[in-house]
Amino acid sequence: MDKVEKKHSGNQVILGYKPKIFTQGSFNAMVISGILGFLMFPFVLFGYSFPDMGVFAWIYLVPLLLGIHRLPLKGKFVISFMSAMLMNFGSFYWLMTAMQLFGKLNFFQAFAMLLIMCAMFSLFHALFISMASWTSHMVKMPLFLLIPIFMVAHNVVLHYFPFNGFPFGIAPYTQGAWIDYFQWVDHTGIFGLSLVIFLVNGLLADGLLLFIHRKQPDKLFSRLMVVFVVMLLSLYCSFLSSQSYEKNKKSVGNISIAMIQGNIPQDTKWDPFKAQDNLNAYLRLTNNAVKDGADLVMWPETAYPYGIKQKKMGKSHFLDKEGLSAPILFGAVVTDRKKSQRRLYNAVILADKTALMS
C-alpha cells in the first residue's frame, strides 16, 4: 500500500492508502487462474498428452476473483488481462507451429501474430471479468449472480466476434469427457452449460470472499450447499434428458457406418501435386469398407482436396467420375460468389447416388 497525505480545510491531516495493483495476493491469483485456465483444455507438451483436467473449469476463476476483489477497476482489468494472457498462450501455443508450417511465417512473425491474437481475446476476458467484479462492489449485488451473466455474455460475443467468431477457448468446451452429466445441453445449447460453470465459479468465489473478509462461515456453507444442489439438479436433468431420448427415439432399421482416416500429413494435405493421390487413398479405403458391408462412409474434415462451387454442386460429376460405391459424408471447402466477393466455407457434404448436398 502506498501512503498518501490528504489535507482538508482544517489543520487535520488524514493518512489514507492507495491500493497497489501488483501485490503478492493479486500476482498469485493472476498466475493460478491463468494456469488453471489453460490446463482445463486438452494439453500436449513435448509429445506427452496430459490427462483430462476439464474439472478445473469449475474453479479456474475463483483465485482471480479473490485476488482482484479489493482492487480499483483499473487494477481489476490489468490483473484479469494478464491472467487471460497466460491462459490464452497456454491454450493456443500450438498455433505458432501451424503458422510457421502452413503460413510460411518465421518464428518472430508467428510469435507476433500469436501475441496479437491472445491480446485481443484477453481484452474481452478482462473487460467482462473486471466489470462483473466492479459492478458487484458498486451496487452490492452478489458476485455469484453477476459472474454468470457477464461471462455468458463474454462467451456469446466470442462466438460472433472477432473474425466471425473464435469460440475455441471458452470453458464449456472442456467438458467433453464429462458430457454424460450434461445431457440437458440438447435443450439449452452450449451457453446453458456455460451458465452453470460460471454460476459455480461465482458461488465458490462469493462464499470464500464472505468467509475471508467478513468472517461469515455460514455464508460460505450456504454457497457450497447451492453448488451441491446445482450439481444434483444437473444430474437429474441429464437423467430426464436421457430418458426422454430413449422414450422418443424411433428405429427404422440398422445401417453399418465406416469411418475412414487417410492419415494424410498436414503439410501434404493441400499440396496440389498430391491431391489426386490423397483422394485415391480415401477412395481405396472406402471401397474396402463397402466390401466389408458399410452402408455409409464418413471421411474427415476437409478430406476432399478440391474446391466445390456452391451453385454447381447439383451438377457435379463427382459421383460419375470417381465411381463411388456407397454414399459418402465428407468435408470439403465450398466456394460461393456473391457479386464481387468470393466466400469460402468449411462444409459437410453428402454424396449419394444422385447429387451432392451440403
mmCIF file of C-alpha atoms in Angstrom:
data_model
loop_
_atom_site.group_PDB
_atom_site.id
_atom_site.type_symbol
_atom_site.label_atom_id
_atom_site.label_comp_id
_atom_site.label_asym_id
_atom_site.label_seq_id
_atom_site.Cartn_x
_atom_site.Cartn_y
_atom_site.Cartn_z
ATOM 1 C CA MET A 1 0.000 0.000 0.000
ATOM 2 C CA ASP A 2 1.280 3.461 -0.859
ATOM 3 C CA LYS A 3 0.824 6.093 1.832
ATOM 4 C CA VAL A 4 -0.953 9.276 0.663
ATOM 5 C CA GLU A 5 -1.444 12.548 2.590
ATOM 6 C CA LYS A 6 -4.729 14.431 2.166
ATOM 7 C CA LYS A 7 -5.187 17.948 3.701
ATOM 8 C CA HIS A 8 -8.670 19.301 4.382
ATOM 9 C CA SER A 9 -9.936 22.776 5.252
ATOM 10 C CA GLY A 10 -8.822 22.446 8.868
ATOM 11 C CA ASN A 11 -5.389 21.681 10.199
ATOM 12 C CA GLN A 12 -6.069 17.957 10.442
ATOM 13 C CA VAL A 13 -4.011 15.669 8.243
ATOM 14 C CA ILE A 14 -5.564 12.324 7.313
ATOM 15 C CA LEU A 15 -3.403 9.472 6.184
ATOM 16 C CA GLY A 16 -5.068 7.288 3.546
ATOM 17 C CA TYR A 17 -3.842 4.420 1.432
ATOM 18 C CA LYS A 18 -3.788 3.886 -2.290
ATOM 19 C CA PRO A 19 -4.011 0.191 -3.125
ATOM 20 C CA LYS A 20 -1.303 -1.318 -5.284
ATOM 21 C CA ILE A 21 -2.271 -3.290 -8.347
ATOM 22 C CA PHE A 22 0.515 -5.838 -8.088
ATOM 23 C CA THR A 23 0.595 -7.356 -4.638
ATOM 24 C CA GLN A 24 1.601 -10.850 -3.633
ATOM 25 C CA GLY A 25 -2.056 -11.807 -3.480
ATOM 26 C CA SER A 26 -3.064 -10.373 -6.846
ATOM 27 C CA PHE A 27 0.037 -11.807 -8.517
ATOM 28 C CA ASN A 28 -0.641 -15.281 -7.116
ATOM 29 C CA ALA A 29 -4.283 -15.045 -8.191
ATOM 30 C CA MET A 30 -3.265 -13.992 -11.713
ATOM 31 C CA VAL A 31 -0.835 -16.900 -12.106
ATOM 32 C CA ILE A 32 -3.027 -19.601 -10.545
ATOM 33 C CA SER A 33 -6.117 -18.688 -12.574
ATOM 34 C CA GLY A 34 -4.048 -18.394 -15.739
ATOM 35 C CA ILE A 35 -2.506 -21.838 -15.243
ATOM 36 C CA LEU A 36 -5.832 -23.467 -14.360
ATOM 37 C CA GLY A 37 -7.339 -21.725 -17.388
ATOM 38 C CA PHE A 38 -5.117 -23.494 -19.907
ATOM 39 C CA LEU A 39 -4.763 -26.788 -18.055
ATOM 40 C CA MET A 40 -8.518 -27.317 -18.280
ATOM 41 C CA PHE A 41 -8.133 -27.760 -22.053
ATOM 42 C CA PRO A 42 -6.523 -30.827 -23.674
ATOM 43 C CA PHE A 43 -2.809 -30.244 -23.304
ATOM 44 C CA VAL A 44 0.228 -31.785 -25.024
ATOM 45 C CA LEU A 45 3.790 -30.822 -24.099
ATOM 46 C CA PHE A 46 6.901 -32.309 -25.756
ATOM 47 C CA GLY A 47 4.834 -35.180 -27.061
ATOM 48 C CA TYR A 48 3.279 -36.022 -23.679
ATOM 49 C CA SER A 49 -0.511 -35.859 -23.569
ATOM 50 C CA PHE A 50 -1.671 -34.701 -20.151
ATOM 51 C CA PRO A 51 -4.706 -36.394 -18.572
ATOM 52 C CA ASP A 52 -8.049 -34.651 -18.916
ATOM 53 C CA MET A 53 -8.318 -31.773 -16.443
ATOM 54 C CA GLY A 54 -11.625 -30.282 -17.557
ATOM 55 C CA VAL A 55 -12.724 -30.246 -13.912
ATOM 56 C CA PHE A 56 -10.614 -27.098 -13.471
ATOM 57 C CA ALA A 57 -13.218 -25.192 -15.494
ATOM 58 C CA TRP A 58 -15.429 -25.184 -12.403
ATOM 59 C CA ILE A 59 -12.871 -23.357 -10.250
ATOM 60 C CA TYR A 60 -10.434 -21.559 -12.563
ATOM 61 C CA LEU A 61 -11.932 -18.092 -11.987
ATOM 62 C CA VAL A 62 -12.080 -18.387 -8.195
ATOM 63 C CA PRO A 63 -8.447 -17.355 -7.433
ATOM 64 C CA LEU A 64 -8.706 -14.414 -9.848
ATOM 65 C CA LEU A 65 -11.942 -13.147 -8.328
ATOM 66 C CA LEU A 66 -10.429 -13.364 -4.848
ATOM 67 C CA GLY A 67 -7.282 -11.535 -5.953
ATOM 68 C CA ILE A 68 -8.997 -8.586 -7.672
ATOM 69 C CA HIS A 69 -11.832 -8.099 -5.173
ATOM 70 C CA ARG A 70 -10.388 -5.052 -3.394
ATOM 71 C CA LEU A 71 -8.649 -3.505 -6.389
ATOM 72 C CA PRO A 72 -9.992 -0.457 -8.241
ATOM 73 C CA LEU A 73 -11.491 -1.014 -11.695
ATOM 74 C CA LYS A 74 -8.149 -0.341 -13.403
ATOM 75 C CA GLY A 75 -6.418 -2.901 -11.209
ATOM 76 C CA LYS A 76 -9.152 -5.471 -11.802
ATOM 77 C CA PHE A 77 -8.753 -5.035 -15.549
ATOM 78 C CA VAL A 78 -4.948 -5.235 -15.561
ATOM 79 C CA ILE A 79 -4.762 -8.375 -13.403
ATOM 80 C CA SER A 80 -7.575 -10.038 -15.352
ATOM 81 C CA PHE A 81 -5.852 -9.192 -18.637
ATOM 82 C CA MET A 82 -2.510 -10.645 -17.521
ATOM 83 C CA SER A 83 -4.199 -13.791 -16.244
ATOM 84 C CA ALA A 84 -6.071 -14.193 -19.537
ATOM 85 C CA MET A 85 -2.837 -13.709 -21.495
ATOM 86 C CA LEU A 86 -1.260 -16.581 -19.569
ATOM 87 C CA MET A 87 -4.335 -18.721 -20.151
ATOM 88 C CA ASN A 88 -4.522 -17.940 -23.876
ATOM 89 C CA PHE A 89 -0.810 -18.502 -24.511
ATOM 90 C CA GLY A 90 -1.077 -21.872 -22.811
ATOM 91 C CA SER A 91 -4.180 -22.761 -24.816
ATOM 92 C CA PHE A 92 -3.098 -21.578 -28.273
ATOM 93 C CA TYR A 93 0.689 -22.006 -28.294
ATOM 94 C CA TRP A 94 0.298 -24.691 -30.974
ATOM 95 C CA LEU A 95 -0.908 -22.073 -33.462
ATOM 96 C CA MET A 96 2.705 -20.912 -33.793
ATOM 97 C CA THR A 97 3.629 -24.264 -35.314
ATOM 98 C CA ALA A 98 0.630 -24.072 -37.662
ATOM 99 C CA MET A 99 1.541 -20.540 -38.767
ATOM 100 C CA GLN A 100 5.160 -21.497 -39.361
ATOM 101 C CA LEU A 101 4.430 -24.761 -41.144
ATOM 102 C CA PHE A 102 1.390 -23.799 -43.220
ATOM 103 C CA GLY A 103 1.556 -19.989 -43.240
ATOM 104 C CA LYS A 104 5.290 -19.937 -44.013
ATOM 105 C CA LEU A 105 5.935 -17.369 -41.267
ATOM 106 C CA ASN A 106 9.221 -17.286 -39.397
ATOM 107 C CA PHE A 107 9.373 -17.709 -35.621
ATOM 108 C CA PHE A 108 9.199 -13.985 -34.824
ATOM 109 C CA GLN A 109 6.322 -13.322 -37.213
ATOM 110 C CA ALA A 110 4.348 -16.270 -35.831
ATOM 111 C CA PHE A 111 5.029 -15.161 -32.249
ATOM 112 C CA ALA A 112 3.873 -11.624 -33.051
ATOM 113 C CA MET A 113 0.642 -12.902 -34.602
ATOM 114 C CA LEU A 114 0.022 -15.158 -31.606
ATOM 115 C CA LEU A 115 0.695 -12.242 -29.250
ATOM 116 C CA ILE A 116 -1.815 -10.021 -31.076
ATOM 117 C CA MET A 117 -4.453 -12.748 -31.092
ATOM 118 C CA CYS A 118 -4.009 -13.557 -27.392
ATOM 119 C CA ALA A 119 -4.080 -9.851 -26.502
ATOM 120 C CA MET A 120 -7.344 -9.391 -28.389
ATOM 121 C CA PHE A 121 -9.066 -12.291 -26.645
ATOM 122 C CA SER A 122 -7.590 -11.272 -23.290
ATOM 123 C CA LEU A 123 -9.076 -7.798 -23.649
ATOM 124 C CA PHE A 124 -12.550 -9.294 -23.944
ATOM 125 C CA HIS A 125 -11.969 -11.602 -20.986
ATOM 126 C CA ALA A 126 -10.571 -8.841 -18.785
ATOM 127 C CA LEU A 127 -13.379 -6.445 -19.681
ATOM 128 C CA PHE A 128 -16.179 -8.823 -18.678
ATOM 129 C CA ILE A 129 -14.450 -10.151 -15.538
ATOM 130 C CA SER A 130 -13.429 -6.734 -14.226
ATOM 131 C CA MET A 131 -16.861 -5.233 -14.927
ATOM 132 C CA ALA A 132 -18.580 -8.100 -13.097
ATOM 133 C CA SER A 133 -16.331 -7.664 -10.048
ATOM 134 C CA TRP A 134 -16.630 -3.861 -10.112
ATOM 135 C CA THR A 135 -20.421 -3.963 -10.514
ATOM 136 C CA SER A 136 -20.716 -6.348 -7.577
ATOM 137 C CA HIS A 137 -18.716 -3.930 -5.429
ATOM 138 C CA MET A 138 -20.560 -0.799 -6.564
ATOM 139 C CA VAL A 139 -24.190 -1.954 -6.440
ATOM 140 C CA LYS A 140 -23.725 -4.573 -3.695
ATOM 141 C CA MET A 141 -25.038 -7.409 -5.840
ATOM 142 C CA PRO A 142 -23.823 -10.939 -5.057
ATOM 143 C CA LEU A 143 -20.907 -11.958 -7.228
ATOM 144 C CA PHE A 144 -22.473 -15.327 -7.994
ATOM 145 C CA LEU A 145 -25.300 -13.560 -9.850
ATOM 146 C CA LEU A 146 -23.086 -11.261 -11.900
ATOM 147 C CA ILE A 147 -20.319 -13.665 -12.943
ATOM 148 C CA PRO A 148 -22.676 -15.980 -14.890
ATOM 149 C CA ILE A 149 -24.362 -13.021 -16.602
ATOM 150 C CA PHE A 150 -21.152 -11.311 -17.667
ATOM 151 C CA MET A 151 -19.248 -14.463 -18.599
ATOM 152 C CA VAL A 152 -22.069 -15.992 -20.636
ATOM 153 C CA ALA A 153 -22.227 -12.670 -22.468
ATOM 154 C CA HIS A 154 -18.462 -12.984 -23.000
ATOM 155 C CA ASN A 155 -18.912 -16.462 -24.492
ATOM 156 C CA VAL A 156 -21.695 -15.252 -26.778
ATOM 157 C CA VAL A 157 -19.525 -12.383 -28.018
ATOM 158 C CA LEU A 158 -16.641 -14.754 -28.833
ATOM 159 C CA HIS A 159 -18.995 -16.851 -30.952
ATOM 160 C CA TYR A 160 -19.514 -13.921 -33.319
ATOM 161 C CA PHE A 161 -16.604 -11.525 -32.880
ATOM 162 C CA PRO A 162 -13.821 -11.036 -33.893
ATOM 163 C CA PHE A 163 -13.257 -12.663 -37.296
ATOM 164 C CA ASN A 164 -16.818 -14.060 -37.366
ATOM 165 C CA GLY A 165 -16.193 -15.810 -34.065
ATOM 166 C CA PHE A 166 -13.408 -17.751 -32.364
ATOM 167 C CA PRO A 167 -15.054 -19.678 -29.519
ATOM 168 C CA PHE A 168 -12.459 -22.432 -29.071
ATOM 169 C CA GLY A 169 -11.065 -21.074 -25.807
ATOM 170 C CA ILE A 170 -14.254 -21.000 -23.729
ATOM 171 C CA ALA A 171 -14.889 -23.151 -20.674
ATOM 172 C CA PRO A 172 -17.870 -25.294 -21.807
ATOM 173 C CA TYR A 173 -15.752 -26.985 -24.480
ATOM 174 C CA THR A 174 -13.558 -28.508 -21.769
ATOM 175 C CA GLN A 175 -16.347 -30.834 -20.647
ATOM 176 C CA GLY A 176 -16.192 -33.362 -23.470
ATOM 177 C CA ALA A 177 -15.084 -36.173 -21.161
ATOM 178 C CA TRP A 178 -17.952 -35.381 -18.771
ATOM 179 C CA ILE A 179 -20.746 -34.893 -21.281
ATOM 180 C CA ASP A 180 -22.783 -37.777 -19.791
ATOM 181 C CA TYR A 181 -23.501 -35.496 -16.831
ATOM 182 C CA PHE A 182 -24.792 -32.655 -19.012
ATOM 183 C CA GLN A 183 -27.197 -34.306 -21.434
ATOM 184 C CA TRP A 184 -29.563 -31.378 -20.975
ATOM 185 C CA VAL A 185 -27.359 -29.252 -23.267
ATOM 186 C CA ASP A 186 -29.527 -30.687 -26.062
ATOM 187 C CA HIS A 187 -32.144 -28.214 -24.855
ATOM 188 C CA THR A 188 -30.069 -25.275 -23.623
ATOM 189 C CA GLY A 189 -27.160 -25.323 -26.039
ATOM 190 C CA ILE A 190 -23.561 -24.668 -25.080
ATOM 191 C CA PHE A 191 -24.470 -21.419 -23.324
ATOM 192 C CA GLY A 192 -26.603 -23.302 -20.805
ATOM 193 C CA LEU A 193 -23.539 -25.262 -19.719
ATOM 194 C CA SER A 194 -21.572 -22.022 -19.695
ATOM 195 C CA LEU A 195 -24.126 -20.515 -17.299
ATOM 196 C CA VAL A 196 -23.815 -23.432 -14.865
ATOM 197 C CA ILE A 197 -19.995 -23.454 -14.946
ATOM 198 C CA PHE A 198 -19.754 -19.751 -14.152
ATOM 199 C CA LEU A 199 -22.510 -19.956 -11.566
ATOM 200 C CA VAL A 200 -20.398 -22.500 -9.668
ATOM 201 C CA ASN A 201 -17.279 -20.335 -10.049
ATOM 202 C CA GLY A 202 -19.226 -17.331 -8.764
ATOM 203 C CA LEU A 203 -20.737 -19.201 -5.819
ATOM 204 C CA LEU A 204 -17.355 -20.514 -4.673
ATOM 205 C CA ALA A 205 -15.674 -17.120 -5.040
ATOM 206 C CA ASP A 206 -18.524 -15.304 -3.298
ATOM 207 C CA GLY A 207 -18.562 -17.753 -0.398
ATOM 208 C CA LEU A 208 -14.797 -17.546 0.104
ATOM 209 C CA LEU A 209 -14.851 -13.734 -0.011
ATOM 210 C CA LEU A 210 -17.537 -13.613 2.679
ATOM 211 C CA PHE A 211 -15.590 -16.073 4.791
ATOM 212 C CA ILE A 212 -12.186 -14.377 4.391
ATOM 213 C CA HIS A 213 -13.180 -10.713 4.649
ATOM 214 C CA ARG A 214 -16.337 -10.829 6.794
ATOM 215 C CA LYS A 215 -15.742 -13.977 8.834
ATOM 216 C CA GLN A 216 -19.106 -15.447 7.817
ATOM 217 C CA PRO A 217 -18.652 -19.224 7.585
ATOM 218 C CA ASP A 218 -22.423 -19.693 7.399
ATOM 219 C CA LYS A 219 -22.492 -17.792 4.086
ATOM 220 C CA LEU A 220 -19.692 -19.973 2.748
ATOM 221 C CA PHE A 221 -21.605 -23.063 3.800
ATOM 222 C CA SER A 222 -24.790 -21.812 2.151
ATOM 223 C CA ARG A 223 -22.919 -21.195 -1.146
ATOM 224 C CA LEU A 224 -21.422 -24.679 -1.002
ATOM 225 C CA MET A 225 -24.866 -26.138 -0.454
ATOM 226 C CA VAL A 226 -26.165 -24.290 -3.502
ATOM 227 C CA VAL A 227 -23.265 -25.707 -5.552
ATOM 228 C CA PHE A 228 -24.211 -29.167 -4.326
ATOM 229 C CA VAL A 229 -27.862 -28.623 -5.282
ATOM 230 C CA VAL A 230 -26.894 -27.253 -8.715
ATOM 231 C CA MET A 231 -24.802 -30.342 -9.469
ATOM 232 C CA LEU A 232 -27.567 -32.666 -8.265
ATOM 233 C CA LEU A 233 -30.046 -30.795 -10.430
ATOM 234 C CA SER A 234 -27.706 -31.154 -13.400
ATOM 235 C CA LEU A 235 -27.527 -34.917 -12.855
ATOM 236 C CA TYR A 236 -31.301 -35.142 -12.553
ATOM 237 C CA CYS A 237 -31.865 -33.109 -15.722
ATOM 238 C CA SER A 238 -29.343 -35.303 -17.536
ATOM 239 C CA PHE A 239 -31.266 -38.361 -16.403
ATOM 240 C CA LEU A 240 -34.560 -36.861 -17.626
ATOM 241 C CA SER A 241 -32.999 -35.875 -20.948
ATOM 242 C CA SER A 242 -31.628 -39.377 -21.483
ATOM 243 C CA GLN A 243 -34.959 -40.910 -20.544
ATOM 244 C CA SER A 244 -36.772 -38.610 -22.967
ATOM 245 C CA TYR A 245 -34.382 -39.569 -25.747
ATOM 246 C CA GLU A 246 -34.821 -43.288 -25.130
ATOM 247 C CA LYS A 247 -38.585 -42.891 -24.985
ATOM 248 C CA ASN A 248 -38.950 -40.840 -28.163
ATOM 249 C CA LYS A 249 -36.293 -42.323 -30.401
ATOM 250 C CA LYS A 250 -37.510 -44.306 -33.384
ATOM 251 C CA SER A 251 -35.651 -47.027 -35.173
ATOM 252 C CA VAL A 252 -36.243 -47.703 -38.854
ATOM 253 C CA GLY A 253 -33.547 -50.314 -39.199
ATOM 254 C CA ASN A 254 -29.798 -50.586 -38.838
ATOM 255 C CA ILE A 255 -27.005 -49.430 -41.099
ATOM 256 C CA SER A 256 -23.292 -50.055 -40.979
ATOM 257 C CA ILE A 257 -21.145 -46.912 -40.934
ATOM 258 C CA ALA A 258 -17.441 -46.869 -41.736
ATOM 259 C CA MET A 259 -15.217 -44.013 -40.616
ATOM 260 C CA ILE A 260 -12.214 -43.526 -42.874
ATOM 261 C CA GLN A 261 -8.941 -41.889 -41.851
ATOM 262 C CA GLY A 262 -6.454 -41.478 -44.664
ATOM 263 C CA ASN A 263 -3.624 -40.488 -42.328
ATOM 264 C CA ILE A 264 -2.562 -37.738 -44.758
ATOM 265 C CA PRO A 265 0.204 -35.479 -43.305
ATOM 266 C CA GLN A 266 -0.960 -31.904 -42.806
ATOM 267 C CA ASP A 267 1.886 -30.480 -44.864
ATOM 268 C CA THR A 268 0.822 -32.526 -47.923
ATOM 269 C CA LYS A 269 -2.939 -32.304 -47.421
ATOM 270 C CA TRP A 270 -3.281 -29.242 -49.651
ATOM 271 C CA ASP A 271 -0.351 -29.939 -51.980
ATOM 272 C CA PRO A 272 -1.920 -29.672 -55.481
ATOM 273 C CA PHE A 273 0.580 -32.180 -56.865
ATOM 274 C CA LYS A 274 -0.548 -34.807 -54.347
ATOM 275 C CA ALA A 275 -4.264 -34.030 -54.363
ATOM 276 C CA GLN A 276 -5.294 -36.927 -56.603
ATOM 277 C CA ASP A 277 -3.094 -39.370 -54.703
ATOM 278 C CA ASN A 278 -4.711 -38.267 -51.443
ATOM 279 C CA LEU A 279 -8.194 -38.652 -52.931
ATOM 280 C CA ASN A 280 -7.316 -42.087 -54.305
ATOM 281 C CA ALA A 281 -6.224 -43.170 -50.822
ATOM 282 C CA TYR A 282 -9.672 -42.298 -49.433
ATOM 283 C CA LEU A 283 -11.454 -43.973 -52.348
ATOM 284 C CA ARG A 284 -9.419 -47.134 -51.894
ATOM 285 C CA LEU A 285 -10.223 -47.277 -48.187
ATOM 286 C CA THR A 286 -13.881 -46.541 -48.986
ATOM 287 C CA ASN A 287 -14.158 -49.420 -51.443
ATOM 288 C CA ASN A 288 -12.587 -51.758 -48.895
ATOM 289 C CA ALA A 289 -15.099 -50.601 -46.275
ATOM 290 C CA VAL A 290 -18.018 -51.166 -48.659
ATOM 291 C CA LYS A 291 -16.781 -54.679 -49.390
ATOM 292 C CA ASP A 292 -16.847 -55.273 -45.634
ATOM 293 C CA GLY A 293 -20.515 -54.247 -45.518
ATOM 294 C CA ALA A 294 -20.519 -50.477 -44.931
ATOM 295 C CA ASP A 295 -23.746 -48.731 -45.994
ATOM 296 C CA LEU A 296 -22.437 -45.212 -45.348
ATOM 297 C CA VAL A 297 -18.844 -43.988 -45.351
ATOM 298 C CA MET A 298 -17.589 -40.955 -43.432
ATOM 299 C CA TRP A 299 -14.425 -39.053 -44.313
ATOM 300 C CA PRO A 300 -12.664 -36.475 -42.073
ATOM 301 C CA GLU A 301 -12.885 -32.696 -42.171
ATOM 302 C CA THR A 302 -11.679 -31.170 -45.475
ATOM 303 C CA ALA A 303 -10.753 -34.629 -46.777
ATOM 304 C CA TYR A 304 -11.752 -33.734 -50.337
ATOM 305 C CA PRO A 305 -8.691 -31.907 -51.752
ATOM 306 C CA TYR A 306 -10.517 -29.824 -54.369
ATOM 307 C CA GLY A 307 -12.845 -26.854 -54.005
ATOM 308 C CA ILE A 308 -16.541 -27.248 -54.819
ATOM 309 C CA LYS A 309 -18.640 -24.407 -56.185
ATOM 310 C CA GLN A 310 -21.888 -23.893 -54.303
ATOM 311 C CA LYS A 311 -24.064 -23.168 -57.332
ATOM 312 C CA LYS A 312 -22.767 -26.151 -59.321
ATOM 313 C CA MET A 313 -22.990 -28.806 -56.621
ATOM 314 C CA GLY A 314 -26.171 -30.305 -58.067
ATOM 315 C CA LYS A 315 -24.488 -30.756 -61.452
ATOM 316 C CA SER A 316 -21.233 -32.087 -60.079
ATOM 317 C CA HIS A 317 -19.777 -35.143 -61.809
ATOM 318 C CA PHE A 318 -18.067 -36.252 -58.615
ATOM 319 C CA LEU A 319 -20.057 -39.492 -58.452
ATOM 320 C CA ASP A 320 -19.755 -40.376 -62.128
ATOM 321 C CA LYS A 321 -16.085 -39.507 -62.307
ATOM 322 C CA GLU A 322 -14.998 -41.322 -59.169
ATOM 323 C CA GLY A 323 -17.415 -44.253 -59.379
ATOM 324 C CA LEU A 324 -18.475 -44.185 -55.725
ATOM 325 C CA SER A 325 -19.812 -47.448 -54.378
ATOM 326 C CA ALA A 326 -21.726 -46.056 -51.350
ATOM 327 C CA PRO A 327 -22.986 -42.708 -50.012
ATOM 328 C CA ILE A 328 -20.153 -40.665 -48.535
ATOM 329 C CA LEU A 329 -20.283 -37.940 -45.885
ATOM 330 C CA PHE A 330 -17.144 -35.859 -46.249
ATOM 331 C CA GLY A 331 -15.643 -32.462 -45.523
ATOM 332 C CA ALA A 332 -14.680 -30.029 -48.255
ATOM 333 C CA VAL A 333 -14.144 -26.346 -48.956
ATOM 334 C CA VAL A 334 -17.149 -24.858 -50.741
ATOM 335 C CA THR A 335 -16.931 -21.553 -52.592
ATOM 336 C CA ASP A 336 -19.820 -19.176 -53.114
ATOM 337 C CA ARG A 337 -19.513 -15.971 -55.115
ATOM 338 C CA LYS A 338 -21.844 -13.099 -54.297
ATOM 339 C CA LYS A 339 -21.383 -10.071 -56.507
ATOM 340 C CA SER A 340 -17.654 -9.293 -56.390
ATOM 341 C CA GLN A 341 -16.945 -11.262 -53.208
ATOM 342 C CA ARG A 342 -15.975 -14.919 -53.019
ATOM 343 C CA ARG A 343 -16.715 -16.682 -49.760
ATOM 344 C CA LEU A 344 -15.159 -19.924 -48.542
ATOM 345 C CA TYR A 345 -16.999 -22.361 -46.284
ATOM 346 C CA ASN A 346 -15.713 -25.403 -44.430
ATOM 347 C CA ALA A 347 -18.679 -27.593 -45.324
ATOM 348 C CA VAL A 348 -20.000 -31.086 -44.677
ATOM 349 C CA ILE A 349 -21.268 -32.708 -47.862
ATOM 350 C CA LEU A 350 -23.285 -35.847 -48.510
ATOM 351 C CA ALA A 351 -22.620 -37.538 -51.834
ATOM 352 C CA ASP A 352 -25.330 -40.051 -52.673
ATOM 353 C CA LYS A 353 -26.274 -41.705 -55.943
ATOM 354 C CA THR A 354 -27.948 -38.589 -57.334
ATOM 355 C CA ALA A 355 -26.135 -35.428 -56.252
ATOM 356 C CA LEU A 356 -24.033 -33.576 -53.715
ATOM 357 C CA MET A 357 -25.794 -31.887 -50.797
ATOM 358 C CA SER A 358 -24.257 -29.677 -48.112
#
